mmCIF file of N, CA and C in Angstrom:
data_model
loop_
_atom_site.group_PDB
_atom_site.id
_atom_site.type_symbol
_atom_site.label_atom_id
_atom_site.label_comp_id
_atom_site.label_asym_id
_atom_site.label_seq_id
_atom_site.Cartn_x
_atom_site.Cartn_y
_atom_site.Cartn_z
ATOM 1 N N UNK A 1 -34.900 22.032 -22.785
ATOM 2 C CA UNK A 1 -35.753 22.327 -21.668
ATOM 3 C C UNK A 1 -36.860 21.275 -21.622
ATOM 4 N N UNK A 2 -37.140 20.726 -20.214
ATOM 5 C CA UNK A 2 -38.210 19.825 -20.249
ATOM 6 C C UNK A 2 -39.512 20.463 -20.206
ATOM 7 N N UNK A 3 -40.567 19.770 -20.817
ATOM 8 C CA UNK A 3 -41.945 19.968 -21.074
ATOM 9 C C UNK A 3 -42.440 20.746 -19.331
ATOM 10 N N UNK A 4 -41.923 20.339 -18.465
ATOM 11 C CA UNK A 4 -42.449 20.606 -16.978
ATOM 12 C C UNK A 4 -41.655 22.056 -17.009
ATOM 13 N N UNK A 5 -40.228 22.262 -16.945
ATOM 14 C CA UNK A 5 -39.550 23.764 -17.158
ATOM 15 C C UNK A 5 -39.780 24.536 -17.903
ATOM 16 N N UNK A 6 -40.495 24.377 -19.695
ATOM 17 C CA UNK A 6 -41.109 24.983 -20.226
ATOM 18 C C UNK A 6 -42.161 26.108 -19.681
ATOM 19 N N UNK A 7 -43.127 25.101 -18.655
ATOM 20 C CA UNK A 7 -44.281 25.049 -18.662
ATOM 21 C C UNK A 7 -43.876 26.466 -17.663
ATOM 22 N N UNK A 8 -43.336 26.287 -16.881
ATOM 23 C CA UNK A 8 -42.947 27.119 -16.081
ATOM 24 C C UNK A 8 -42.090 28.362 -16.057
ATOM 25 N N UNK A 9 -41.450 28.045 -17.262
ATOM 26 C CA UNK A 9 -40.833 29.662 -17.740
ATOM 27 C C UNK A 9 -41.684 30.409 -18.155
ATOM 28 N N UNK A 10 -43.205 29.933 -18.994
ATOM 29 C CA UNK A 10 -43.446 30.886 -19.443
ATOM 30 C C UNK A 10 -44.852 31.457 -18.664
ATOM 31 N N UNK A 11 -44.811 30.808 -17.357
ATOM 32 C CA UNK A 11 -45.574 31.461 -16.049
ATOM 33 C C UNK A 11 -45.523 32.828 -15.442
ATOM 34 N N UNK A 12 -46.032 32.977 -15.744
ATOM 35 C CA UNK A 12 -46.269 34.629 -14.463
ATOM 36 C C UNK A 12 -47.013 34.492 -13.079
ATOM 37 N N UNK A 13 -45.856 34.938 -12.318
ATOM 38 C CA UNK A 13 -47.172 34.625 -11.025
ATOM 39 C C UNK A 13 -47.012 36.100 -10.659
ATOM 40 N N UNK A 14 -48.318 36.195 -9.477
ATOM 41 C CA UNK A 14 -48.312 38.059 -9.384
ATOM 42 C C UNK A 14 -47.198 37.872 -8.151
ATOM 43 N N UNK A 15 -46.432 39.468 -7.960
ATOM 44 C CA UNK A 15 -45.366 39.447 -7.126
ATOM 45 C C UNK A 15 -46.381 39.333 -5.448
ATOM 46 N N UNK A 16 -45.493 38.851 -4.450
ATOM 47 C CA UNK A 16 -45.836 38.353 -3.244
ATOM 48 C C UNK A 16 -45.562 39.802 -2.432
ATOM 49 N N UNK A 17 -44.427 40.313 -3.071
ATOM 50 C CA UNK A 17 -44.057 41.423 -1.622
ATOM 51 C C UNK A 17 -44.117 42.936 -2.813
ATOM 52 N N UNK A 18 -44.908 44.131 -2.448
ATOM 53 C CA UNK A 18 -44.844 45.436 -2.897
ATOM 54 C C UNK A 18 -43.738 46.308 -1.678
ATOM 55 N N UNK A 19 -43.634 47.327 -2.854
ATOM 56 C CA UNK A 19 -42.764 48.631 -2.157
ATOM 57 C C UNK A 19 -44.001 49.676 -2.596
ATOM 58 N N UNK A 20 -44.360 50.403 -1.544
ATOM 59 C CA UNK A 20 -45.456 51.755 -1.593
ATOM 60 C C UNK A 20 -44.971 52.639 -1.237
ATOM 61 N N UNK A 21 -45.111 53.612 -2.578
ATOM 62 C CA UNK A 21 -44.779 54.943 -1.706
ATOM 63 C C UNK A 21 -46.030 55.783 -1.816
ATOM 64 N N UNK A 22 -45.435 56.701 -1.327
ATOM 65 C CA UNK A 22 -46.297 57.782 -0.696
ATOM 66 C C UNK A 22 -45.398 59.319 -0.334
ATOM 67 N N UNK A 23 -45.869 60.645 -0.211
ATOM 68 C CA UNK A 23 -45.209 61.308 0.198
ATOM 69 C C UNK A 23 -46.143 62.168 1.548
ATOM 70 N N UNK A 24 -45.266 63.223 1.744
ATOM 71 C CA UNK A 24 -46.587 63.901 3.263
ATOM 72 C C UNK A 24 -45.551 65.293 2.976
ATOM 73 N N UNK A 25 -46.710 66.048 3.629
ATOM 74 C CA UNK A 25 -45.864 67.597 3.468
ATOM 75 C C UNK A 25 -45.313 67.799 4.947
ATOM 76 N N UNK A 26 -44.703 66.941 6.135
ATOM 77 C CA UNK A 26 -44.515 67.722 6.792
ATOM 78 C C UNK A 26 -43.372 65.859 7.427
ATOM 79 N N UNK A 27 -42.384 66.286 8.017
ATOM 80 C CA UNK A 27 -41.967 65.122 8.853
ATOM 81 C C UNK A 27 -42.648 64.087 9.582
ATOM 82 N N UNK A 28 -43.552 65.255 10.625
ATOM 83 C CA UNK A 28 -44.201 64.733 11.291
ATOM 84 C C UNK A 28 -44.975 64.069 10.702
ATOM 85 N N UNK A 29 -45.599 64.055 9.621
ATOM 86 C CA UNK A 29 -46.676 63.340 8.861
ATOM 87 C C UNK A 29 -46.338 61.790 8.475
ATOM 88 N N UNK A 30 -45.106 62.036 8.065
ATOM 89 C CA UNK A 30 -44.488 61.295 7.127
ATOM 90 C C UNK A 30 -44.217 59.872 8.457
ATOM 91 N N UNK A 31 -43.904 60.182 9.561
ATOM 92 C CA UNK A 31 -43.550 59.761 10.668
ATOM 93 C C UNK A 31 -45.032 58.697 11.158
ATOM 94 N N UNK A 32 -46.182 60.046 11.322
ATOM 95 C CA UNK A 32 -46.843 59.270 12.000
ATOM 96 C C UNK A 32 -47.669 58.200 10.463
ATOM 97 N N UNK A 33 -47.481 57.954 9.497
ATOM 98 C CA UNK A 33 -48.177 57.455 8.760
ATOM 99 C C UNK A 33 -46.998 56.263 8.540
ATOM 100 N N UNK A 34 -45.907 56.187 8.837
ATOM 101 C CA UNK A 34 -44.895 55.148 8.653
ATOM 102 C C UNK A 34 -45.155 54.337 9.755
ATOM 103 N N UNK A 35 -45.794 54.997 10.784
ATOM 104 C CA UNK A 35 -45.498 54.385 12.280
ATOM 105 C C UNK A 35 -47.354 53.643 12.260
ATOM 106 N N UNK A 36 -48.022 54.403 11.515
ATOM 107 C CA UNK A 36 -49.442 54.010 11.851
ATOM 108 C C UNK A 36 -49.544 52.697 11.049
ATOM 109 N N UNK A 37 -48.620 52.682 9.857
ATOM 110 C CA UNK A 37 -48.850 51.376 8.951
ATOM 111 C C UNK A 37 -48.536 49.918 9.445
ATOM 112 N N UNK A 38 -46.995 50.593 10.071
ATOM 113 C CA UNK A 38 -46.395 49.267 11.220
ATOM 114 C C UNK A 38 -47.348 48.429 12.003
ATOM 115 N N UNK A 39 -48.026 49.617 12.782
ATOM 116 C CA UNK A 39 -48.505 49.316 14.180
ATOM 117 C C UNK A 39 -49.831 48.662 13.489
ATOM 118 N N UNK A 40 -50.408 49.081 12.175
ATOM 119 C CA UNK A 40 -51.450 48.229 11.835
ATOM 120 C C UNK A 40 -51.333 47.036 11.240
ATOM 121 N N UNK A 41 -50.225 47.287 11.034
ATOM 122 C CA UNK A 41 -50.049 45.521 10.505
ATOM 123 C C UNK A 41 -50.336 45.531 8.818
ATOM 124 N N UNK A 42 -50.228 46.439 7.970
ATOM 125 C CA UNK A 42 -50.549 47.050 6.752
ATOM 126 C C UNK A 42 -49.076 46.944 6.219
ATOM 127 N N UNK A 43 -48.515 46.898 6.716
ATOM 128 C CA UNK A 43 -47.021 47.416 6.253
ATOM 129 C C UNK A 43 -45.818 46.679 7.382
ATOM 130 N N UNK A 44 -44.884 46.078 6.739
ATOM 131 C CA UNK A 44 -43.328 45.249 7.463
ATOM 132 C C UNK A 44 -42.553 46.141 8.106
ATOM 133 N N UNK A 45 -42.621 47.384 6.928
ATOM 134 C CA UNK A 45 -41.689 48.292 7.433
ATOM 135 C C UNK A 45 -42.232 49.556 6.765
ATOM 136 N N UNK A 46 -41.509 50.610 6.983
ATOM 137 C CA UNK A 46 -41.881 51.918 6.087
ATOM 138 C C UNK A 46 -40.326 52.510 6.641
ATOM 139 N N UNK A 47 -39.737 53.152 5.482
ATOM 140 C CA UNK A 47 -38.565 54.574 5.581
ATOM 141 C C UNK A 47 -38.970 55.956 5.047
ATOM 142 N N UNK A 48 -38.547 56.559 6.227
ATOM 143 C CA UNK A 48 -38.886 58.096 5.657
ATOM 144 C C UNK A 48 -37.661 58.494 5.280
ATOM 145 N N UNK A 49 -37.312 59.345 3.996
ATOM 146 C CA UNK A 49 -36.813 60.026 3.490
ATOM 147 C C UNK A 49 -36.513 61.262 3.868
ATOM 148 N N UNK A 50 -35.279 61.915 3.091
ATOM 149 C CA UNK A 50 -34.796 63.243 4.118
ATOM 150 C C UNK A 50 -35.804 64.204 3.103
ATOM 151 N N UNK A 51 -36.432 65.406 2.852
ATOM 152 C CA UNK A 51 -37.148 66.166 2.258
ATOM 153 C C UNK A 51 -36.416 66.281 1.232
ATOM 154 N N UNK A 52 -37.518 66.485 -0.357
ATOM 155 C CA UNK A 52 -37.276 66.963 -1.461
ATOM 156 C C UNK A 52 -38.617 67.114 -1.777
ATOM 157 N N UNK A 53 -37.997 67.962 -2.995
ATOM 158 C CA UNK A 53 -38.623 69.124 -3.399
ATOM 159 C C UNK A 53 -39.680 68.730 -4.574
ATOM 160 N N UNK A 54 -41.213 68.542 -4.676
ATOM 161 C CA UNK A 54 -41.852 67.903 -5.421
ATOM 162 C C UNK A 54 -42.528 69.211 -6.447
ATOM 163 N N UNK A 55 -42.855 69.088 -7.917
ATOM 164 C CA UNK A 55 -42.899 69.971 -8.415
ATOM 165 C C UNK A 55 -44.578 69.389 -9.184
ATOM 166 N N UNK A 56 -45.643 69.662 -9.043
ATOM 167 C CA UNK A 56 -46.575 69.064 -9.666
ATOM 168 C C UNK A 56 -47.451 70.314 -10.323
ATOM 169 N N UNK A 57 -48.800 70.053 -11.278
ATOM 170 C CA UNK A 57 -49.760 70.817 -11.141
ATOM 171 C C UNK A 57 -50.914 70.637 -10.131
ATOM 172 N N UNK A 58 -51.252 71.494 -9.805
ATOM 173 C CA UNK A 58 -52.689 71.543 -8.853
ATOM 174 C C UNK A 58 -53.607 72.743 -8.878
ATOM 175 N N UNK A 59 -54.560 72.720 -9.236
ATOM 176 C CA UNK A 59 -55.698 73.379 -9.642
ATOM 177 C C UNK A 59 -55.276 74.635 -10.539
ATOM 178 N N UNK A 60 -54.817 74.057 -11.505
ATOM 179 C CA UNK A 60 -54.427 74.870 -12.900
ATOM 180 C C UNK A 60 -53.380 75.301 -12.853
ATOM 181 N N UNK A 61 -52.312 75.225 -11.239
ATOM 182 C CA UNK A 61 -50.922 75.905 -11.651
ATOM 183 C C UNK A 61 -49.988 74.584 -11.352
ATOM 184 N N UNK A 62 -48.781 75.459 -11.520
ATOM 185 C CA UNK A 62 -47.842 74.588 -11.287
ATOM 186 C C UNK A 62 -46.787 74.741 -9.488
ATOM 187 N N UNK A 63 -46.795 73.879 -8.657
ATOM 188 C CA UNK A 63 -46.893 74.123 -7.866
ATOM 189 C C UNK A 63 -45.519 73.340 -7.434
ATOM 190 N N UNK A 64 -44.772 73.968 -6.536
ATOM 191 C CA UNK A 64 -43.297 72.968 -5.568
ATOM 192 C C UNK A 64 -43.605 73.436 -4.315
ATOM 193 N N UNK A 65 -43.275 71.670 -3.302
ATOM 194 C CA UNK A 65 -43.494 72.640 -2.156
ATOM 195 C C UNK A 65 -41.798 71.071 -1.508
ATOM 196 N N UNK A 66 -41.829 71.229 -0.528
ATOM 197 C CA UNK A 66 -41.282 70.370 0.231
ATOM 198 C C UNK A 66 -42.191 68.709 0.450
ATOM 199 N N UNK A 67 -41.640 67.862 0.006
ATOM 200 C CA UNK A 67 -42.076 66.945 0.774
ATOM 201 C C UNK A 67 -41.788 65.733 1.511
ATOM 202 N N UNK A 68 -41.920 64.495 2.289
ATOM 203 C CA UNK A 68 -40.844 63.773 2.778
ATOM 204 C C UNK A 68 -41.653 62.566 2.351
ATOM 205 N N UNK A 69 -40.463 61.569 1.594
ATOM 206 C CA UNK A 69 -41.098 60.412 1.001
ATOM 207 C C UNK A 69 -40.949 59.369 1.837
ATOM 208 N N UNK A 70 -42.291 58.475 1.903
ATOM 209 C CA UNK A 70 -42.304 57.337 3.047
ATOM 210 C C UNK A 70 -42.276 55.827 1.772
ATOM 211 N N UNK A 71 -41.607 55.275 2.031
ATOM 212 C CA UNK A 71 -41.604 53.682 1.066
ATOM 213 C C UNK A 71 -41.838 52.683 2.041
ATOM 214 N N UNK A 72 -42.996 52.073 1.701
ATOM 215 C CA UNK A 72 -43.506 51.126 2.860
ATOM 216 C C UNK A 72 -43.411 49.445 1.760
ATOM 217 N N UNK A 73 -42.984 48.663 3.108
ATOM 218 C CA UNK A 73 -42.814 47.378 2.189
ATOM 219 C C UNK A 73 -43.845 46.248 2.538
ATOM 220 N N UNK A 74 -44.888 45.584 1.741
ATOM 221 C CA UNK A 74 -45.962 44.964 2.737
ATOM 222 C C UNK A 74 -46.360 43.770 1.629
ATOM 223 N N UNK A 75 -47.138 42.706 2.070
ATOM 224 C CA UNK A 75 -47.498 41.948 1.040
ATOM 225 C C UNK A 75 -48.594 42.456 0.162
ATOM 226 N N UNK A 76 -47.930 41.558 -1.332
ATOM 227 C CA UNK A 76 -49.805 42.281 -2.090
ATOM 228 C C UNK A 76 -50.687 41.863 -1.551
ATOM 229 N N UNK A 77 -51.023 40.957 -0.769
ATOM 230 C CA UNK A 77 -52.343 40.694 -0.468
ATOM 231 C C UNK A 77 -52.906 41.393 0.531
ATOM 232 N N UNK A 78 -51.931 42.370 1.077
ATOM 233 C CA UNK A 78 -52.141 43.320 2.032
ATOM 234 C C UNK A 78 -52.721 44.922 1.605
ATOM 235 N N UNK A 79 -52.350 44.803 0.599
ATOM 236 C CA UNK A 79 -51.940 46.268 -0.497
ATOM 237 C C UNK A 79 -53.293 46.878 0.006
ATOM 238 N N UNK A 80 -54.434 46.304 -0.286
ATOM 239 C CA UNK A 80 -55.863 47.125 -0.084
ATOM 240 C C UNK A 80 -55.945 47.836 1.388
ATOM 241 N N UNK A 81 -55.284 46.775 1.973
ATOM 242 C CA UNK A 81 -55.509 47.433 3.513
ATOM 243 C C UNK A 81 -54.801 48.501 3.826
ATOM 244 N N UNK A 82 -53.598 48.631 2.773
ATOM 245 C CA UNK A 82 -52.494 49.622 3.322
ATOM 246 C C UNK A 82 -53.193 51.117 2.808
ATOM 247 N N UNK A 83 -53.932 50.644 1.322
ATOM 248 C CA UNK A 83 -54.062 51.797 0.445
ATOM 249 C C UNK A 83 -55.250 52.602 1.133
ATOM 250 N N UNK A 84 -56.277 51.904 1.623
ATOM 251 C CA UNK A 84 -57.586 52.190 2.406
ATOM 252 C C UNK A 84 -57.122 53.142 4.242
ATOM 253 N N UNK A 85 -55.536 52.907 4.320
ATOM 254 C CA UNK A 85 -55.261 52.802 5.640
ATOM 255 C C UNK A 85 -54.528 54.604 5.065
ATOM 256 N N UNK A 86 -53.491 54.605 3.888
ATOM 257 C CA UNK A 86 -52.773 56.182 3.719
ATOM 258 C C UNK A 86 -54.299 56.701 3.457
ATOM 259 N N UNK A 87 -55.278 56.484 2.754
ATOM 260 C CA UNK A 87 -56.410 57.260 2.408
ATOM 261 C C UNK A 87 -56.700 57.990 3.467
ATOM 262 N N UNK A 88 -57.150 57.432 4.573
ATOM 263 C CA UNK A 88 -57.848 57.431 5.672
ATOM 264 C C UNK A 88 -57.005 58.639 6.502
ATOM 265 N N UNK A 89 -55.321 58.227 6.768
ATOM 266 C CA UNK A 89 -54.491 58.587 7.771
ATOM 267 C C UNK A 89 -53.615 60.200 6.778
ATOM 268 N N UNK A 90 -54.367 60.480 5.833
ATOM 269 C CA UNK A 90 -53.314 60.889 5.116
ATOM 270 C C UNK A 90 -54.149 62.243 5.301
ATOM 271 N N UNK A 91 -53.692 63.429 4.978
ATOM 272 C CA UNK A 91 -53.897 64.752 4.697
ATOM 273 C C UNK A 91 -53.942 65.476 3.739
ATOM 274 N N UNK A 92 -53.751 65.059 2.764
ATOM 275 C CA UNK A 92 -53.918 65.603 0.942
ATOM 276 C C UNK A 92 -55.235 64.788 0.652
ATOM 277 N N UNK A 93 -55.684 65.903 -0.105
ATOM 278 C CA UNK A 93 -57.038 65.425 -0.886
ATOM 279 C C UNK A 93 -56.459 64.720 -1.829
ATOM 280 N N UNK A 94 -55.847 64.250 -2.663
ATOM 281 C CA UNK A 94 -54.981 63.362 -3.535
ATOM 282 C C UNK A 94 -53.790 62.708 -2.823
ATOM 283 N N UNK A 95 -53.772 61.817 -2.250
ATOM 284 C CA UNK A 95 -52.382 61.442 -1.889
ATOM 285 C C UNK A 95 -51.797 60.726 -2.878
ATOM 286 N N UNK A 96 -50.836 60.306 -3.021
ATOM 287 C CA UNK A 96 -49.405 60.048 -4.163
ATOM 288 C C UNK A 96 -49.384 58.592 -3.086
ATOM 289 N N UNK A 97 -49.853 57.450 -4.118
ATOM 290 C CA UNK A 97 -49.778 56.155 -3.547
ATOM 291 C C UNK A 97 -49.885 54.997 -5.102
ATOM 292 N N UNK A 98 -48.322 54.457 -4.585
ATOM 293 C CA UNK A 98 -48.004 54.072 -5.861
ATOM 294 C C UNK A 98 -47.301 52.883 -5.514
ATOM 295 N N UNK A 99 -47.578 51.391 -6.250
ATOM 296 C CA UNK A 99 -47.116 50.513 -5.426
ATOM 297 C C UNK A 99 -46.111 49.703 -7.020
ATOM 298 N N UNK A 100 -45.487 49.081 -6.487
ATOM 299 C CA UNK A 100 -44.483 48.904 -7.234
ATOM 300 C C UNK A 100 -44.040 47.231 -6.694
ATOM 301 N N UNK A 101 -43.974 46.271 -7.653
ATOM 302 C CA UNK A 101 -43.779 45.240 -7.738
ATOM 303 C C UNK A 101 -42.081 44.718 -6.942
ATOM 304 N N UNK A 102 -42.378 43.961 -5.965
ATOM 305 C CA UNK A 102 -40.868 43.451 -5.710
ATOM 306 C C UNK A 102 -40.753 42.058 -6.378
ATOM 307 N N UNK A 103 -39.739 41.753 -8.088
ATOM 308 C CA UNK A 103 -39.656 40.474 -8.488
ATOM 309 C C UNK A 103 -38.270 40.262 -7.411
ATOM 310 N N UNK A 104 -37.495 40.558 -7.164
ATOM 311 C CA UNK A 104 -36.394 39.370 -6.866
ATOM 312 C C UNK A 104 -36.201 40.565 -5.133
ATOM 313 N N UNK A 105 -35.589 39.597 -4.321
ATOM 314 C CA UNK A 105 -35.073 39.978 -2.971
ATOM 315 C C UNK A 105 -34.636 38.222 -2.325
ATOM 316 N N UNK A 106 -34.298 38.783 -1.572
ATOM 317 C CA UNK A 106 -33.963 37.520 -0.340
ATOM 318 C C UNK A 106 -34.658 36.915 0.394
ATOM 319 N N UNK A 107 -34.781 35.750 0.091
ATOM 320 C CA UNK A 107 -36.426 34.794 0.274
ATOM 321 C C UNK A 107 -36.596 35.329 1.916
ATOM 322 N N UNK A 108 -35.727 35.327 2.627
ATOM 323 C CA UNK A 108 -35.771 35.766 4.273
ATOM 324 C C UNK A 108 -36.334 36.905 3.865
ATOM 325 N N UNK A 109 -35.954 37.979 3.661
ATOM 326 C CA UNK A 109 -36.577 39.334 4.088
ATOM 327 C C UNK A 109 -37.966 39.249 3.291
ATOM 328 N N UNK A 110 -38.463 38.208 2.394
ATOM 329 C CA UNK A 110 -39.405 38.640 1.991
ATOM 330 C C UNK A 110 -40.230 38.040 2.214
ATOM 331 N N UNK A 111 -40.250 36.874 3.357
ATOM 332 C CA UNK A 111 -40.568 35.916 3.667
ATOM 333 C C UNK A 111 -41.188 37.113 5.283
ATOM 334 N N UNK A 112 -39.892 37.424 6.004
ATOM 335 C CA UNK A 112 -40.347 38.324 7.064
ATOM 336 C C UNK A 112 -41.152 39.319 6.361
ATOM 337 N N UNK A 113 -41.074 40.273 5.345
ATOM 338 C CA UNK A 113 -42.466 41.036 5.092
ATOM 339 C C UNK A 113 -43.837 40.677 4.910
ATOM 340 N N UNK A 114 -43.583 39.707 4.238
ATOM 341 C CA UNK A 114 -45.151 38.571 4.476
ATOM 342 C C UNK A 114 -45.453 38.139 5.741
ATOM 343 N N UNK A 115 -44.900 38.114 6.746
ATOM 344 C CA UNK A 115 -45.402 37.430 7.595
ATOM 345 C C UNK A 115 -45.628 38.702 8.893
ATOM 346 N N UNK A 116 -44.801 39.758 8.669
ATOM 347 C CA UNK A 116 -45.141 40.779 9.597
ATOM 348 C C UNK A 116 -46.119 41.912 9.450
ATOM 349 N N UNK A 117 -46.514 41.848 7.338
ATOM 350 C CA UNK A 117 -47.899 42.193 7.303
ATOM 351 C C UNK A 117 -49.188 41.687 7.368
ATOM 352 N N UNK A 118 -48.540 40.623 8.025
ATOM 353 C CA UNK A 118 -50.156 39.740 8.162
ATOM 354 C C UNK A 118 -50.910 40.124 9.047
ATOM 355 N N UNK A 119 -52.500 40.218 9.066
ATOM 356 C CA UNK A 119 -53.237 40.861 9.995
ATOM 357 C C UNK A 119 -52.944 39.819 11.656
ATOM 358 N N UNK A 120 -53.387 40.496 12.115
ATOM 359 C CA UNK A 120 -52.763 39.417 13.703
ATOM 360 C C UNK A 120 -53.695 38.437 13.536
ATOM 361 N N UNK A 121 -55.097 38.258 13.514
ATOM 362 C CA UNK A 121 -55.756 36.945 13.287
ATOM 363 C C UNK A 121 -55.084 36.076 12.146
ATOM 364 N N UNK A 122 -53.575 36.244 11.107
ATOM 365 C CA UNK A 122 -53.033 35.446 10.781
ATOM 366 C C UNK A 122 -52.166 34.370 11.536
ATOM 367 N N UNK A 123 -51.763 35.473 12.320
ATOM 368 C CA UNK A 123 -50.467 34.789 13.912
ATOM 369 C C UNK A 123 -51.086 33.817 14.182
#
């Protein structure tokens, strides 16, 4: 290995594109917070999920209710805006917002998520 490929294997760079999820107790929720992320430019894309069944504690018990999971795909450098944006748009005093590193995908699609979460004064 050359001194220059070395140098570079043992690099870390931070990942460019996240997957966020999130969940909502109701379709409709799940809907308008997939659709609010789009339209803000926070998020490339978002999928809602068909309902399952989440089992947590909350205020000393143990609690299941229904819920529908939204996975939104956006750049990290976007991440604050998205996380500040479910806070805001969301309906649980705790929302479930958890972002998760994308290392490998298809330079196109991840190339289009970077560029369709860019705020419009990026355009």
């Amino acid at each position: 290995m050359t001194s220059k490929a070395a140098e570079g294997a043992g690099r870390r760079t931070a990942p460019e594109v996240l997957a966020v999820l999130t969940t909502a107790g109701s379709a409709a929720q799940a809907e308008e917070l997939a659709a609010g992320a789009v339209e803000a430019r926070v998020a490339a894309c978002a999928q809602v999920s068909a309902p399952i069944t989440s089992y947590y504690r909350w205020e000393g018990a143990v609690q299941h209710d229904p819920e529908w999971q939204v996975l939104f795909k956006t750049a990290a450098a976007r991440y604050e805006a998205l996380e500040a944006y479910l806070r805001d748009a969301h309906d649980y005093d705790v929302p479930e917002i958890i972002a998760t590193p994308v290392v490998r995908g298809s330079a196109a699609y991840l190339a289009w998520v970077t560029a369709e979460s860019a705020p419009d004064t990026a355009l």
